[in-house]
Amino acid sequence: MLNDAQWAALEPLVHACRPKAKTPPQDLQRTLSAILWRHQNGAKWRAIPDEFGPWWRAAQIFIRWARAGVWERLLALVQESDVQLGMVFLDGTIMRAHQKAAGAAKKGGSATERDGREALGRSRGGYGTKACVIADGAGRAVAFRLAPGQAHELPHAVPLLDQLPGVPLWVVADRGYSSHGFRQHIRDVGAKPAVPTKRNEAPTRCPDWIYTNRNRVERLWARLKEWRAVATRYEKTAASFTGVLCLAAACDWIK
């Protein structure tokens, strides 16, 4: 899965963000290839081909690193101050959850509290997760936030904006983010909003020549959902699913 050129680009970043241990992981290139194969194909961990090494090693490293936030740090390192802030795009999409995605540990709470914590919920589209992304001007993912499938996207807009490395010129989003309060927040931080109004709202300025670029974030989701483990959620925990998203986005940055 990872050829020598791709591994040459990834290796220093992986070693920079992985947990430091007395014994470094063995044959890390092959193990990461196994992780990529599993998520790109949406297969069970046990289905990983023998050529990629023991399946349990890939599963163990992925899950441990997801809990430690390694994949989020990898995505941040891949960007390396190359984020284009002329325009940034906010968008959310729903991923249907496989039946195996349910059943994470309750950790002292109720089943409802667990589902909220693990970003799982029922909407008209069924049982799933809503993933919100902020993308830069080139249509590359900068950061993600997860919510249950029935949740609204707007509460995640400001936290996503806060994760940018600087102040963008334009913030572009669809009507799902329409709010006069949110537009005012964008102006307060020094950016310009390009968010169309809903029918029941007073009209506001949304330049067509800016808003027409919103297809860049839609194309981003199309690329990410080529990974079957992104298009359908198989992970029980929000941390693991966030790891899948960040790993797919990091590969999208370095392709």
mmCIF file of C-alpha atoms in Angstrom:
data_model
loop_
_atom_site.group_PDB
_atom_site.id
_atom_site.type_symbol
_atom_site.label_atom_id
_atom_site.label_comp_id
_atom_site.label_asym_id
_atom_site.label_seq_id
_atom_site.Cartn_x
_atom_site.Cartn_y
_atom_site.Cartn_z
ATOM 1 C CA MET A 1 0.000 0.000 0.000
ATOM 2 C CA LEU A 2 2.794 2.436 0.874
ATOM 3 C CA ASN A 3 5.549 2.593 -1.699
ATOM 4 C CA ASP A 4 9.015 3.826 -0.796
ATOM 5 C CA ALA A 5 8.336 7.385 -2.014
ATOM 6 C CA GLN A 6 5.144 7.692 0.035
ATOM 7 C CA TRP A 7 6.814 6.205 3.088
ATOM 8 C CA ALA A 8 9.738 8.612 2.715
ATOM 9 C CA ALA A 9 7.262 11.498 3.025
ATOM 10 C CA LEU A 10 5.312 9.937 5.897
ATOM 11 C CA GLU A 11 8.050 8.369 7.990
ATOM 12 C CA PRO A 12 9.492 11.529 9.630
ATOM 13 C CA LEU A 13 5.995 12.818 10.368
ATOM 14 C CA VAL A 14 4.877 9.531 11.904
ATOM 15 C CA HIS A 15 7.967 9.335 14.116
ATOM 16 C CA ALA A 16 7.463 12.968 15.156
ATOM 17 C CA CYS A 17 3.907 12.431 16.409
ATOM 18 C CA ARG A 18 3.846 8.802 17.592
ATOM 19 C CA PRO A 19 4.071 7.972 21.318
ATOM 20 C CA LYS A 20 7.638 7.554 22.435
ATOM 21 C CA ALA A 21 8.371 4.104 23.834
ATOM 22 C CA LYS A 22 11.431 2.195 24.926
ATOM 23 C CA THR A 23 10.917 -0.210 22.013
ATOM 24 C CA PRO A 24 9.869 1.440 18.714
ATOM 25 C CA PRO A 25 7.146 -0.357 16.702
ATOM 26 C CA GLN A 26 8.538 -3.094 14.457
ATOM 27 C CA ASP A 27 8.328 -2.765 10.682
ATOM 28 C CA LEU A 28 6.223 0.394 10.873
ATOM 29 C CA GLN A 29 5.920 0.806 7.083
ATOM 30 C CA ARG A 30 4.253 -2.587 6.740
ATOM 31 C CA THR A 31 2.014 -1.983 9.748
ATOM 32 C CA LEU A 32 0.808 1.364 8.395
ATOM 33 C CA SER A 33 0.201 -0.293 5.035
ATOM 34 C CA ALA A 34 -2.014 -2.802 6.844
ATOM 35 C CA ILE A 35 -3.931 0.029 8.549
ATOM 36 C CA LEU A 36 -4.437 1.812 5.235
ATOM 37 C CA TRP A 37 -5.547 -1.398 3.514
ATOM 38 C CA ARG A 38 -8.103 -2.109 6.212
ATOM 39 C CA HIS A 39 -9.662 1.368 6.150
ATOM 40 C CA GLN A 40 -9.607 1.792 2.396
ATOM 41 C CA ASN A 41 -11.384 -1.536 1.923
ATOM 42 C CA GLY A 42 -13.662 -1.436 4.958
ATOM 43 C CA ALA A 43 -12.652 -4.982 5.888
ATOM 44 C CA LYS A 44 -12.394 -6.695 9.248
ATOM 45 C CA TRP A 45 -9.051 -6.469 10.999
ATOM 46 C CA ARG A 46 -8.691 -10.243 10.726
ATOM 47 C CA ALA A 47 -9.063 -10.006 6.931
ATOM 48 C CA ILE A 48 -5.776 -8.086 6.521
ATOM 49 C CA PRO A 49 -3.556 -10.087 4.132
ATOM 50 C CA ASP A 50 -0.640 -11.948 5.697
ATOM 51 C CA GLU A 51 1.821 -9.927 3.596
ATOM 52 C CA PHE A 52 1.079 -6.925 5.853
ATOM 53 C CA GLY A 53 2.074 -8.743 9.030
ATOM 54 C CA PRO A 54 -0.041 -9.760 12.046
ATOM 55 C CA TRP A 55 -3.517 -8.216 11.891
ATOM 56 C CA TRP A 56 -3.562 -7.730 15.670
ATOM 57 C CA ARG A 57 -0.462 -5.534 15.540
ATOM 58 C CA ALA A 58 -2.103 -3.148 13.044
ATOM 59 C CA ALA A 59 -5.339 -3.061 15.070
ATOM 60 C CA GLN A 60 -3.486 -2.488 18.327
ATOM 61 C CA ILE A 61 -1.351 0.356 16.990
ATOM 62 C CA PHE A 62 -4.247 2.091 15.244
ATOM 63 C CA ILE A 63 -6.545 1.988 18.280
ATOM 64 C CA ARG A 64 -3.841 3.011 20.779
ATOM 65 C CA TRP A 65 -2.693 5.869 18.581
ATOM 66 C CA ALA A 66 -6.292 7.001 18.006
ATOM 67 C CA ARG A 67 -6.822 7.246 21.763
ATOM 68 C CA ALA A 68 -3.576 9.210 22.089
ATOM 69 C CA GLY A 69 -4.541 11.677 19.323
ATOM 70 C CA VAL A 70 -1.668 10.640 17.047
ATOM 71 C CA TRP A 71 -3.699 10.749 13.827
ATOM 72 C CA GLU A 72 -4.889 14.297 14.556
ATOM 73 C CA ARG A 73 -1.284 15.355 15.160
ATOM 74 C CA LEU A 74 -0.244 13.657 11.925
ATOM 75 C CA LEU A 75 -2.830 15.688 9.991
ATOM 76 C CA ALA A 76 -1.573 18.887 11.647
ATOM 77 C CA LEU A 77 2.053 18.059 10.774
ATOM 78 C CA VAL A 78 1.226 17.252 7.156
ATOM 79 C CA GLN A 79 -0.198 20.749 6.708
ATOM 80 C CA GLU A 80 3.053 22.429 7.820
ATOM 81 C CA SER A 81 1.911 26.057 7.408
ATOM 82 C CA ASP A 82 0.693 25.327 3.857
ATOM 83 C CA VAL A 83 -2.957 26.040 4.703
ATOM 84 C CA GLN A 84 -4.438 28.434 2.132
ATOM 85 C CA LEU A 85 -6.583 30.974 3.955
ATOM 86 C CA GLY A 86 -7.915 33.012 1.057
ATOM 87 C CA MET A 87 -11.118 31.007 1.393
ATOM 88 C CA VAL A 88 -12.062 28.326 3.906
ATOM 89 C CA PHE A 89 -15.062 26.035 3.647
ATOM 90 C CA LEU A 90 -17.343 24.536 6.287
ATOM 91 C CA ASP A 91 -19.440 21.501 5.530
ATOM 92 C CA GLY A 92 -20.969 18.487 7.218
ATOM 93 C CA THR A 93 -22.054 15.084 6.014
ATOM 94 C CA ILE A 94 -23.698 12.031 7.522
ATOM 95 C CA MET A 95 -21.990 8.653 7.516
ATOM 96 C CA ARG A 96 -24.226 5.665 8.055
ATOM 97 C CA ALA A 97 -23.012 3.520 10.924
ATOM 98 C CA HIS A 98 -22.616 -0.218 10.470
ATOM 99 C CA GLN A 99 -24.372 -2.358 13.081
ATOM 100 C CA LYS A 100 -20.927 -3.272 14.462
ATOM 101 C CA ALA A 101 -20.291 0.406 15.292
ATOM 102 C CA ALA A 102 -22.692 0.176 18.230
ATOM 103 C CA GLY A 103 -21.825 -1.278 21.596
ATOM 104 C CA ALA A 104 -18.933 0.775 22.942
ATOM 105 C CA ALA A 105 -18.435 0.700 26.716
ATOM 106 C CA LYS A 106 -20.961 2.801 28.647
ATOM 107 C CA LYS A 107 -18.281 4.062 31.073
ATOM 108 C CA GLY A 108 -20.789 4.623 33.865
ATOM 109 C CA GLY A 109 -23.434 6.418 31.770
ATOM 110 C CA SER A 110 -26.607 5.318 30.067
ATOM 111 C CA ALA A 111 -26.810 4.005 26.516
ATOM 112 C CA THR A 112 -28.072 7.411 25.377
ATOM 113 C CA GLU A 113 -25.158 9.192 27.050
ATOM 114 C CA ARG A 114 -22.740 6.711 25.502
ATOM 115 C CA ASP A 115 -24.138 7.312 22.005
ATOM 116 C CA GLY A 116 -23.809 11.062 22.481
ATOM 117 C CA ARG A 117 -20.227 10.663 23.668
ATOM 118 C CA GLU A 118 -19.379 8.388 20.741
ATOM 119 C CA ALA A 119 -21.174 10.614 18.179
ATOM 120 C CA LEU A 120 -23.858 8.114 17.180
ATOM 121 C CA GLY A 121 -27.523 8.935 16.713
ATOM 122 C CA ARG A 122 -30.613 8.413 14.593
ATOM 123 C CA SER A 123 -31.699 10.858 11.901
ATOM 124 C CA ARG A 124 -34.006 10.517 8.928
ATOM 125 C CA GLY A 125 -31.122 8.864 7.115
ATOM 126 C CA GLY A 126 -30.833 6.158 9.778
ATOM 127 C CA TYR A 127 -28.277 5.379 12.469
ATOM 128 C CA GLY A 128 -25.078 7.300 11.887
ATOM 129 C CA THR A 129 -22.586 10.045 12.625
ATOM 130 C CA LYS A 130 -22.413 13.613 11.396
ATOM 131 C CA ALA A 131 -18.875 14.687 10.518
ATOM 132 C CA CYS A 132 -18.111 18.393 10.144
ATOM 133 C CA VAL A 133 -14.968 19.587 8.381
ATOM 134 C CA ILE A 134 -13.187 22.855 7.748
ATOM 135 C CA ALA A 135 -11.207 22.888 4.509
ATOM 136 C CA ASP A 136 -8.703 25.371 3.143
ATOM 137 C CA GLY A 137 -8.833 27.191 -0.179
ATOM 138 C CA ALA A 138 -7.401 24.203 -2.041
ATOM 139 C CA GLY A 139 -10.150 21.947 -0.707
ATOM 140 C CA ARG A 140 -7.988 20.051 1.792
ATOM 141 C CA ALA A 141 -9.205 19.088 5.256
ATOM 142 C CA VAL A 142 -7.766 21.097 8.148
ATOM 143 C CA ALA A 143 -9.798 19.713 11.072
ATOM 144 C CA PHE A 144 -12.866 17.608 11.899
ATOM 145 C CA ARG A 145 -15.536 17.472 14.577
ATOM 146 C CA LEU A 146 -18.031 14.646 15.133
ATOM 147 C CA ALA A 147 -21.631 14.715 16.359
ATOM 148 C CA PRO A 148 -24.560 12.279 16.487
ATOM 149 C CA GLY A 149 -26.353 11.886 13.169
ATOM 150 C CA GLN A 150 -29.363 13.990 14.208
ATOM 151 C CA ALA A 151 -27.282 16.920 15.517
ATOM 152 C CA HIS A 152 -27.086 20.308 13.798
ATOM 153 C CA GLU A 153 -23.834 21.429 12.190
ATOM 154 C CA LEU A 154 -23.870 25.067 13.350
ATOM 155 C CA PRO A 155 -22.613 24.513 16.954
ATOM 156 C CA HIS A 156 -19.385 23.078 15.526
ATOM 157 C CA ALA A 157 -18.641 25.995 13.204
ATOM 158 C CA VAL A 158 -16.902 28.292 15.690
ATOM 159 C CA PRO A 159 -14.712 25.526 17.224
ATOM 160 C CA LEU A 160 -13.623 24.542 13.709
ATOM 161 C CA LEU A 161 -12.760 28.144 12.841
ATOM 162 C CA ASP A 162 -10.700 28.325 16.027
ATOM 163 C CA GLN A 163 -8.538 25.450 14.755
ATOM 164 C CA LEU A 164 -7.286 27.415 11.749
ATOM 165 C CA PRO A 165 -3.672 28.609 11.919
ATOM 166 C CA GLY A 166 -4.713 32.156 11.019
ATOM 167 C CA VAL A 167 -7.612 34.398 10.005
ATOM 168 C CA PRO A 168 -9.129 33.598 6.585
ATOM 169 C CA LEU A 169 -10.302 36.193 4.107
ATOM 170 C CA TRP A 170 -13.621 34.446 3.335
ATOM 171 C CA VAL A 171 -15.617 31.806 5.232
ATOM 172 C CA VAL A 172 -17.877 29.879 2.854
ATOM 173 C CA ALA A 173 -20.679 27.568 4.002
ATOM 174 C CA ASP A 174 -24.128 26.429 2.902
ATOM 175 C CA ARG A 175 -27.524 27.326 4.400
ATOM 176 C CA GLY A 176 -27.032 24.788 7.188
ATOM 177 C CA TYR A 177 -24.685 27.369 8.770
ATOM 178 C CA SER A 178 -27.016 30.323 8.200
ATOM 179 C CA SER A 179 -27.143 32.433 11.343
ATOM 180 C CA HIS A 180 -26.805 36.181 11.773
ATOM 181 C CA GLY A 181 -24.922 35.530 15.000
ATOM 182 C CA PHE A 182 -22.432 33.264 13.209
ATOM 183 C CA ARG A 183 -21.947 35.794 10.413
ATOM 184 C CA GLN A 184 -21.252 38.484 12.992
ATOM 185 C CA HIS A 185 -18.702 36.208 14.681
ATOM 186 C CA ILE A 186 -16.931 35.792 11.330
ATOM 187 C CA ARG A 187 -16.790 39.573 10.902
ATOM 188 C CA ASP A 188 -15.572 40.019 14.477
ATOM 189 C CA VAL A 189 -12.537 37.802 13.865
ATOM 190 C CA GLY A 190 -11.678 39.789 10.730
ATOM 191 C CA ALA A 191 -13.063 37.556 7.951
ATOM 192 C CA LYS A 192 -15.960 37.917 5.507
ATOM 193 C CA PRO A 193 -18.920 35.484 5.467
ATOM 194 C CA ALA A 194 -20.310 33.917 2.302
ATOM 195 C CA VAL A 195 -23.283 32.033 3.749
ATOM 196 C CA PRO A 196 -26.654 32.237 1.947
ATOM 197 C CA THR A 197 -29.745 32.997 4.004
ATOM 198 C CA LYS A 198 -32.740 30.769 4.553
ATOM 199 C CA ARG A 199 -36.144 31.696 3.173
ATOM 200 C CA ASN A 200 -37.392 32.890 6.557
ATOM 201 C CA GLU A 201 -34.374 35.159 7.158
ATOM 202 C CA ALA A 202 -33.635 38.684 6.051
ATOM 203 C CA PRO A 203 -31.372 38.568 2.964
ATOM 204 C CA THR A 204 -27.698 39.331 3.370
ATOM 205 C CA ARG A 205 -24.723 39.654 1.056
ATOM 206 C CA CYS A 206 -23.325 36.386 -0.308
ATOM 207 C CA PRO A 207 -21.219 36.967 -3.440
ATOM 208 C CA ASP A 208 -21.847 34.332 -6.111
ATOM 209 C CA TRP A 209 -18.244 34.490 -7.330
ATOM 210 C CA ILE A 210 -17.130 33.338 -3.876
ATOM 211 C CA TYR A 211 -19.935 30.908 -3.049
ATOM 212 C CA THR A 212 -19.523 29.033 -6.328
ATOM 213 C CA ASN A 213 -16.219 27.679 -5.006
ATOM 214 C CA ARG A 214 -18.012 25.671 -2.311
ATOM 215 C CA ASN A 215 -17.872 22.618 -4.554
ATOM 216 C CA ARG A 216 -14.250 22.238 -3.409
ATOM 217 C CA VAL A 217 -15.328 20.939 -0.007
ATOM 218 C CA GLU A 218 -17.903 18.667 -1.646
ATOM 219 C CA ARG A 219 -15.154 17.212 -3.818
ATOM 220 C CA LEU A 220 -13.097 16.727 -0.644
ATOM 221 C CA TRP A 221 -15.846 14.575 0.864
ATOM 222 C CA ALA A 222 -16.061 12.622 -2.393
ATOM 223 C CA ARG A 223 -12.332 11.831 -2.187
ATOM 224 C CA LEU A 224 -12.447 10.907 1.489
ATOM 225 C CA LYS A 225 -15.468 8.657 1.002
ATOM 226 C CA GLU A 226 -13.521 6.586 -1.501
ATOM 227 C CA TRP A 227 -12.241 5.018 1.723
ATOM 228 C CA ARG A 228 -14.974 2.554 2.641
ATOM 229 C CA ALA A 229 -14.287 3.028 6.357
ATOM 230 C CA VAL A 230 -15.098 6.725 5.894
ATOM 231 C CA ALA A 231 -18.216 6.270 3.741
ATOM 232 C CA THR A 232 -19.554 3.813 6.347
ATOM 233 C CA ARG A 233 -18.589 4.015 9.997
ATOM 234 C CA TYR A 234 -17.351 0.706 11.392
ATOM 235 C CA GLU A 235 -15.585 2.109 14.475
ATOM 236 C CA LYS A 236 -17.247 1.844 17.880
ATOM 237 C CA THR A 237 -15.626 4.936 19.379
ATOM 238 C CA ALA A 238 -15.537 8.536 18.239
ATOM 239 C CA ALA A 239 -11.761 8.607 18.819
ATOM 240 C CA SER A 240 -11.171 5.743 16.381
ATOM 241 C CA PHE A 241 -13.480 7.187 13.733
ATOM 242 C CA THR A 242 -11.814 10.591 14.058
ATOM 243 C CA GLY A 243 -8.528 8.758 13.533
ATOM 244 C CA VAL A 244 -9.837 7.231 10.301
ATOM 245 C CA LEU A 245 -10.897 10.663 9.028
ATOM 246 C CA CYS A 246 -7.590 12.303 9.936
ATOM 247 C CA LEU A 247 -5.545 9.482 8.388
ATOM 248 C CA ALA A 248 -7.545 9.688 5.154
ATOM 249 C CA ALA A 249 -7.187 13.482 5.124
ATOM 250 C CA ALA A 250 -3.423 13.283 5.758
ATOM 251 C CA CYS A 251 -3.041 10.915 2.797
ATOM 252 C CA ASP A 252 -5.107 13.335 0.709
ATOM 253 C CA TRP A 253 -2.626 16.115 1.590
ATOM 254 C CA ILE A 254 0.490 14.169 0.556
ATOM 255 C CA LYS A 255 -0.812 12.328 -2.495
#
